[in-house]
Amino acid sequence: MNIIITKDNQELSEKACGIIEKQVNDKPDSVLGLATGGSPLGTYKQLINGCQERSVNYENVSTLNLDEYIGLDKNDPQSYHFFMKKHLFDHINIRPENTYIPNGKAVNLGDECERYEQLIDDIGPPDLQLLGIGQNGHIGFNEPGTSFQSETHIIELEESTRRANARFFDSLDKVPKQAITMGIQSILKSEKIVIIASGERKADAIRSLLEDEPDENMPASALRAHKHVTLIVDEAAYQKAGH
Ligand code: GLP
């Protein structure tokens, strides 16, 4: 695993942006795997600047998002569809029809999981997958205990994850209890993976990712088996790693 330690979230976002822009400039029809949550917000701001000020071109880029809450409409401000439009897609020259996110309102969620996994194989797998990490080590919405062989599936969200994400909702009871997520195996199909972590509350997860044996109770530890992973971490999130 390549490890890049940055001073703060700003520098982390610039580094992640630089890697994504290089990918897009080197291969204009790249497939990018994208994440939501607080972690990628700074990176998306930088990507928007890059498109608007440095003419980085997303015309032929496709994107596959990791996950979506079950039961939220695409136009719900808390849905990941809405998040991606608001924080990235509406501000860069990507074609909306080239952006893919699981449908959390599908009538048949089992079919939706199969459709999305097929999409990953047909359109992707991503040349580059951007990941955040949950405080409990989740990637996408793969909670501790998820099989490393998992493909796109439905997951029951842990109470700790719902509490961590409640800051984006009016109240905890509005946070959905289930999500549809790419599985660990689906994520590992990507050519390259960039995982970003910022702030003290991620320090335990990062220490475990770097030091403990791979274990399904720590979903991010599956990344240790991947050939091309870059961890970009700020000093606050890196502080507990033995070094
Ligand atoms: C969320 C998302 C993940 C994200 C993680 C961390 O629930 N489903 O993709 O990486 O949890 O969130 P944050 O970046 O807000 O700390």
GROMACS .gro file of C-alpha atoms and ligand atoms in nm:
model
  259
    1MET     CA    1   0.000   0.000   0.000
    2ASN     CA    2   0.132   0.345  -0.090
    3ILE     CA    3   0.080   0.584   0.201
    4ILE     CA    4   0.069   0.960   0.161
    5ILE     CA    5   0.054   1.157   0.486
    6THR     CA    6  -0.067   1.513   0.460
    7LYS     CA    7  -0.071   1.807   0.696
    8ASP     CA    8  -0.447   1.849   0.684
    9ASN     CA    9  -0.767   1.784   0.491
   10GLN     CA   10  -0.691   2.059   0.239
   11GLU     CA   11  -0.363   1.898   0.135
   12LEU     CA   12  -0.529   1.554   0.137
   13SER     CA   13  -0.797   1.681  -0.101
   14GLU     CA   14  -0.538   1.833  -0.334
   15LYS     CA   15  -0.343   1.505  -0.349
   16ALA     CA   16  -0.656   1.298  -0.418
   17CYS     CA   17  -0.765   1.548  -0.682
   18GLY     CA   18  -0.422   1.530  -0.846
   19ILE     CA   19  -0.442   1.150  -0.876
   20ILE     CA   20  -0.796   1.159  -1.020
   21GLU     CA   21  -0.710   1.435  -1.267
   22LYS     CA   22  -0.401   1.247  -1.386
   23GLN     CA   23  -0.622   0.941  -1.443
   24VAL     CA   24  -0.870   1.147  -1.649
   25ASN     CA   25  -0.601   1.329  -1.844
   26ASP     CA   26  -0.413   1.004  -1.922
   27LYS     CA   27  -0.733   0.820  -2.021
   28PRO     CA   28  -1.017   1.058  -2.116
   29ASP     CA   29  -1.278   0.778  -2.114
   30SER     CA   30  -1.185   0.660  -1.766
   31VAL     CA   31  -1.438   0.494  -1.539
   32LEU     CA   32  -1.423   0.647  -1.192
   33GLY     CA   33  -1.565   0.478  -0.885
   34LEU     CA   34  -1.699   0.749  -0.652
   35ALA     CA   35  -1.786   0.779  -0.285
   36THR     CA   36  -2.007   1.000  -0.070
   37GLY     CA   37  -1.991   1.124   0.289
   38GLY     CA   38  -1.784   1.404   0.434
   39SER     CA   39  -1.445   1.266   0.329
   40PRO     CA   40  -1.456   1.334  -0.047
   41LEU     CA   41  -1.613   1.682  -0.024
   42GLY     CA   42  -1.280   1.866  -0.040
   43THR     CA   43  -1.163   1.645  -0.326
   44TYR     CA   44  -1.481   1.718  -0.522
   45LYS     CA   45  -1.432   2.093  -0.469
   46GLN     CA   46  -1.083   2.063  -0.614
   47LEU     CA   47  -1.209   1.857  -0.909
   48ILE     CA   48  -1.470   2.125  -0.983
   49ASN     CA   49  -1.196   2.391  -0.983
   50GLY     CA   50  -0.987   2.172  -1.210
   51CYS     CA   51  -1.269   2.135  -1.461
   52GLN     CA   52  -1.366   2.502  -1.455
   53GLU     CA   53  -1.020   2.657  -1.432
   54ARG     CA   54  -0.778   2.403  -1.577
   55SER     CA   55  -1.008   2.252  -1.840
   56VAL     CA   56  -0.991   1.897  -1.711
   57ASN     CA   57  -1.242   1.725  -1.939
   58TYR     CA   58  -1.508   1.479  -1.813
   59GLU     CA   59  -1.702   1.458  -2.141
   60ASN     CA   60  -1.612   1.093  -2.193
   61VAL     CA   61  -1.576   0.988  -1.829
   62SER     CA   62  -1.821   0.745  -1.666
   63THR     CA   63  -1.879   0.708  -1.294
   64LEU     CA   64  -2.006   0.427  -1.073
   65ASN     CA   65  -2.103   0.519  -0.718
   66LEU     CA   66  -2.057   0.282  -0.429
   67ASP     CA   67  -2.389   0.294  -0.255
   68GLU     CA   68  -2.731   0.447  -0.190
   69TYR     CA   69  -2.978   0.450   0.099
   70ILE     CA   70  -3.282   0.229   0.056
   71GLY     CA   71  -3.612   0.412   0.043
   72LEU     CA   72  -3.483   0.758  -0.051
   73ASP     CA   73  -3.596   0.910  -0.377
   74LYS     CA   74  -3.330   1.045  -0.617
   75ASN     CA   75  -3.457   1.396  -0.546
   76ASP     CA   76  -3.443   1.357  -0.170
   77PRO     CA   77  -3.171   1.599  -0.046
   78GLN     CA   78  -3.028   1.321   0.172
   79SER     CA   79  -2.999   1.068  -0.110
   80TYR     CA   80  -2.658   0.999  -0.258
   81HIS     CA   81  -2.802   1.079  -0.602
   82PHE     CA   82  -2.872   1.431  -0.479
   83PHE     CA   83  -2.535   1.452  -0.301
   84MET     CA   84  -2.341   1.366  -0.616
   85LYS     CA   85  -2.527   1.620  -0.829
   86LYS     CA   86  -2.492   1.891  -0.569
   87HIS     CA   87  -2.126   1.836  -0.486
   88LEU     CA   88  -1.984   1.728  -0.823
   89PHE     CA   89  -2.189   1.635  -1.128
   90ASP     CA   90  -2.376   1.966  -1.169
   91HIS     CA   91  -2.047   2.156  -1.179
   92ILE     CA   92  -1.834   1.953  -1.424
   93ASN     CA   93  -1.890   1.864  -1.788
   94ILE     CA   94  -1.984   1.501  -1.725
   95ARG     CA   95  -2.284   1.359  -1.914
   96PRO     CA   96  -2.559   1.272  -1.663
   97GLU     CA   97  -2.629   0.951  -1.857
   98ASN     CA   98  -2.272   0.836  -1.784
   99THR     CA   99  -2.318   0.857  -1.407
  100TYR     CA  100  -2.442   0.545  -1.228
  101ILE     CA  101  -2.567   0.508  -0.870
  102PRO     CA  102  -2.765   0.214  -0.727
  103ASN     CA  103  -3.141   0.276  -0.715
  104GLY     CA  104  -3.253   0.264  -0.353
  105LYS     CA  105  -3.618   0.288  -0.459
  106ALA     CA  106  -3.616  -0.012  -0.693
  107VAL     CA  107  -3.932  -0.222  -0.663
  108ASN     CA  108  -3.725  -0.540  -0.661
  109LEU     CA  109  -3.407  -0.471  -0.468
  110GLY     CA  110  -3.263  -0.816  -0.537
  111ASP     CA  111  -3.288  -0.749  -0.911
  112GLU     CA  112  -3.135  -0.406  -0.860
  113CYS     CA  113  -2.831  -0.561  -0.691
  114GLU     CA  114  -2.784  -0.799  -0.983
  115ARG     CA  115  -2.834  -0.520  -1.238
  116TYR     CA  116  -2.576  -0.300  -1.065
  117GLU     CA  117  -2.316  -0.577  -1.038
  118GLN     CA  118  -2.361  -0.646  -1.411
  119LEU     CA  119  -2.317  -0.274  -1.476
  120ILE     CA  120  -1.986  -0.279  -1.289
  121ASP     CA  121  -1.870  -0.557  -1.522
  122ASP     CA  122  -2.013  -0.397  -1.837
  123ILE     CA  123  -1.911  -0.033  -1.785
  124GLY     CA  124  -1.628  -0.086  -1.543
  125PRO     CA  125  -1.467  -0.206  -1.343
  126PRO     CA  126  -1.343   0.137  -1.242
  127ASP     CA  127  -0.996   0.241  -1.352
  128LEU     CA  128  -0.981   0.427  -1.023
  129GLN     CA  129  -1.202   0.385  -0.716
  130LEU     CA  130  -1.217   0.661  -0.454
  131LEU     CA  131  -1.307   0.539  -0.105
  132GLY     CA  132  -1.369   0.688   0.237
  133ILE     CA  133  -1.365   0.476   0.550
  134GLY     CA  134  -1.618   0.453   0.832
  135GLN     CA  135  -1.512   0.477   1.195
  136ASN     CA  136  -1.586   0.104   1.223
  137GLY     CA  137  -1.376   0.031   0.913
  138HIS     CA  138  -1.663   0.009   0.664
  139ILE     CA  139  -1.603   0.081   0.297
  140GLY     CA  140  -1.901   0.169   0.080
  141PHE     CA  141  -2.167   0.052   0.324
  142ASN     CA  142  -2.001  -0.285   0.385
  143GLU     CA  143  -2.035  -0.311   0.760
  144PRO     CA  144  -1.811  -0.529   0.981
  145GLY     CA  145  -1.881  -0.898   0.920
  146THR     CA  146  -1.951  -0.857   0.546
  147SER     CA  147  -1.790  -1.133   0.340
  148PHE     CA  148  -1.480  -1.037   0.143
  149GLN     CA  149  -1.645  -1.230  -0.146
  150SER     CA  150  -1.957  -1.009  -0.144
  151GLU     CA  151  -2.095  -0.845  -0.457
  152THR     CA  152  -2.359  -0.569  -0.467
  153HIS     CA  153  -2.606  -0.640  -0.188
  154ILE     CA  154  -2.848  -0.500   0.069
  155ILE     CA  155  -2.704  -0.420   0.411
  156GLU     CA  156  -2.854  -0.337   0.750
  157LEU     CA  157  -2.674  -0.027   0.873
  158GLU     CA  158  -2.511  -0.043   1.213
  159GLU     CA  159  -2.646   0.193   1.476
  160SER     CA  160  -2.299   0.355   1.497
  161THR     CA  161  -2.305   0.423   1.121
  162ARG     CA  162  -2.656   0.567   1.142
  163ARG     CA  163  -2.545   0.791   1.429
  164ALA     CA  164  -2.231   0.901   1.241
  165ASN     CA  165  -2.441   0.992   0.936
  166ALA     CA  166  -2.724   1.154   1.134
  167ARG     CA  167  -2.543   1.487   1.094
  168PHE     CA  168  -2.666   1.496   0.733
  169PHE     CA  169  -3.031   1.439   0.840
  170ASP     CA  170  -3.281   1.634   1.053
  171SER     CA  171  -3.272   1.364   1.319
  172LEU     CA  172  -3.144   1.010   1.383
  173ASP     CA  173  -3.482   0.849   1.316
  174LYS     CA  174  -3.477   0.991   0.961
  175VAL     CA  175  -3.156   0.798   0.877
  176PRO     CA  176  -3.251   0.489   0.672
  177LYS     CA  177  -3.184   0.151   0.829
  178GLN     CA  178  -3.075  -0.019   0.509
  179ALA     CA  179  -2.860   0.059   0.207
  180ILE     CA  180  -2.761  -0.099  -0.121
  181THR     CA  181  -2.386  -0.118  -0.162
  182MET     CA  182  -2.122  -0.254  -0.392
  183GLY     CA  183  -1.971  -0.553  -0.215
  184ILE     CA  184  -1.612  -0.593  -0.106
  185GLN     CA  185  -1.543  -0.817  -0.405
  186SER     CA  186  -1.701  -0.559  -0.639
  187ILE     CA  187  -1.477  -0.287  -0.495
  188LEU     CA  188  -1.167  -0.503  -0.532
  189LYS     CA  189  -1.237  -0.538  -0.907
  190SER     CA  190  -1.112  -0.179  -0.957
  191GLU     CA  191  -0.772  -0.134  -1.123
  192LYS     CA  192  -0.656   0.123  -0.868
  193ILE     CA  193  -0.798   0.232  -0.535
  194VAL     CA  194  -0.747   0.558  -0.348
  195ILE     CA  195  -0.871   0.562   0.012
  196ILE     CA  196  -0.886   0.889   0.201
  197ALA     CA  197  -0.918   0.947   0.576
  198SER     CA  198  -0.911   1.272   0.766
  199GLY     CA  199  -0.941   1.366   1.130
  200GLU     CA  200  -0.891   1.209   1.469
  201ARG     CA  201  -1.216   1.008   1.463
  202LYS     CA  202  -1.070   0.790   1.183
  203ALA     CA  203  -0.741   0.719   1.369
  204ASP     CA  204  -0.848   0.381   1.516
  205ALA     CA  205  -0.974   0.255   1.179
  206ILE     CA  206  -0.651   0.363   1.007
  207ARG     CA  207  -0.432   0.201   1.271
  208SER     CA  208  -0.625  -0.123   1.229
  209LEU     CA  209  -0.613  -0.102   0.849
  210LEU     CA  210  -0.235  -0.067   0.857
  211GLU     CA  211  -0.144  -0.300   1.140
  212ASP     CA  212  -0.399  -0.576   1.198
  213GLU     CA  213  -0.432  -0.898   1.000
  214PRO     CA  214  -0.706  -0.883   0.731
  215ASP     CA  215  -1.033  -0.972   0.899
  216GLU     CA  216  -1.395  -0.955   0.784
  217ASN     CA  217  -1.475  -0.764   1.102
  218MET     CA  218  -1.264  -0.481   0.957
  219PRO     CA  219  -1.398  -0.443   0.600
  220ALA     CA  220  -1.125  -0.203   0.482
  221SER     CA  221  -0.860  -0.465   0.564
  222ALA     CA  222  -0.970  -0.647   0.244
  223LEU     CA  223  -0.779  -0.374   0.059
  224ARG     CA  224  -0.454  -0.528   0.180
  225ALA     CA  225  -0.500  -0.799  -0.086
  226HIS     CA  226  -0.532  -0.545  -0.370
  227LYS     CA  227  -0.230  -0.472  -0.589
  228HIS     CA  228  -0.269  -0.096  -0.625
  229VAL     CA  229  -0.398   0.094  -0.322
  230THR     CA  230  -0.300   0.445  -0.220
  231LEU     CA  231  -0.397   0.561   0.128
  232ILE     CA  232  -0.405   0.938   0.168
  233VAL     CA  233  -0.433   1.026   0.532
  234ASP     CA  234  -0.388   1.345   0.730
  235GLU     CA  235  -0.175   1.365   1.043
  236ALA     CA  236  -0.478   1.357   1.273
  237ALA     CA  237  -0.604   1.029   1.123
  238TYR     CA  238  -0.254   0.878   1.115
  239GLN     CA  239  -0.161   0.963   1.473
  240LYS     CA  240  -0.229   0.618   1.625
  241ALA     CA  241  -0.044   0.413   1.365
  242GLY     CA  242   0.279   0.273   1.512
  243HIS     CA  243   0.564   0.453   1.333
  244GLP     C1  244  -2.055   0.659   0.475
  244GLP     C2  245  -2.043   0.611   0.329
  244GLP     C3  246  -1.904   0.565   0.300
  244GLP     C4  247  -1.810   0.665   0.363
  244GLP     C5  248  -1.813   0.651   0.513
  244GLP     C6  249  -1.740   0.758   0.588
  244GLP     O1  250  -2.157   0.603   0.546
  244GLP     N1  251  -2.136   0.514   0.285
  244GLP     O2  252  -1.884   0.553   0.161
  244GLP     O3  253  -1.678   0.643   0.322
  244GLP     O4  254  -1.944   0.633   0.557
  244GLP     O5  255  -1.814   0.874   0.597
  244GLP     P1  256  -1.751   1.017   0.619
  244GLP     O6  257  -1.662   1.042   0.502
  244GLP     O7  258  -1.867   1.110   0.624
  244GLP     O8  259  -1.676   1.009   0.746
   0.00000   0.00000   0.00000
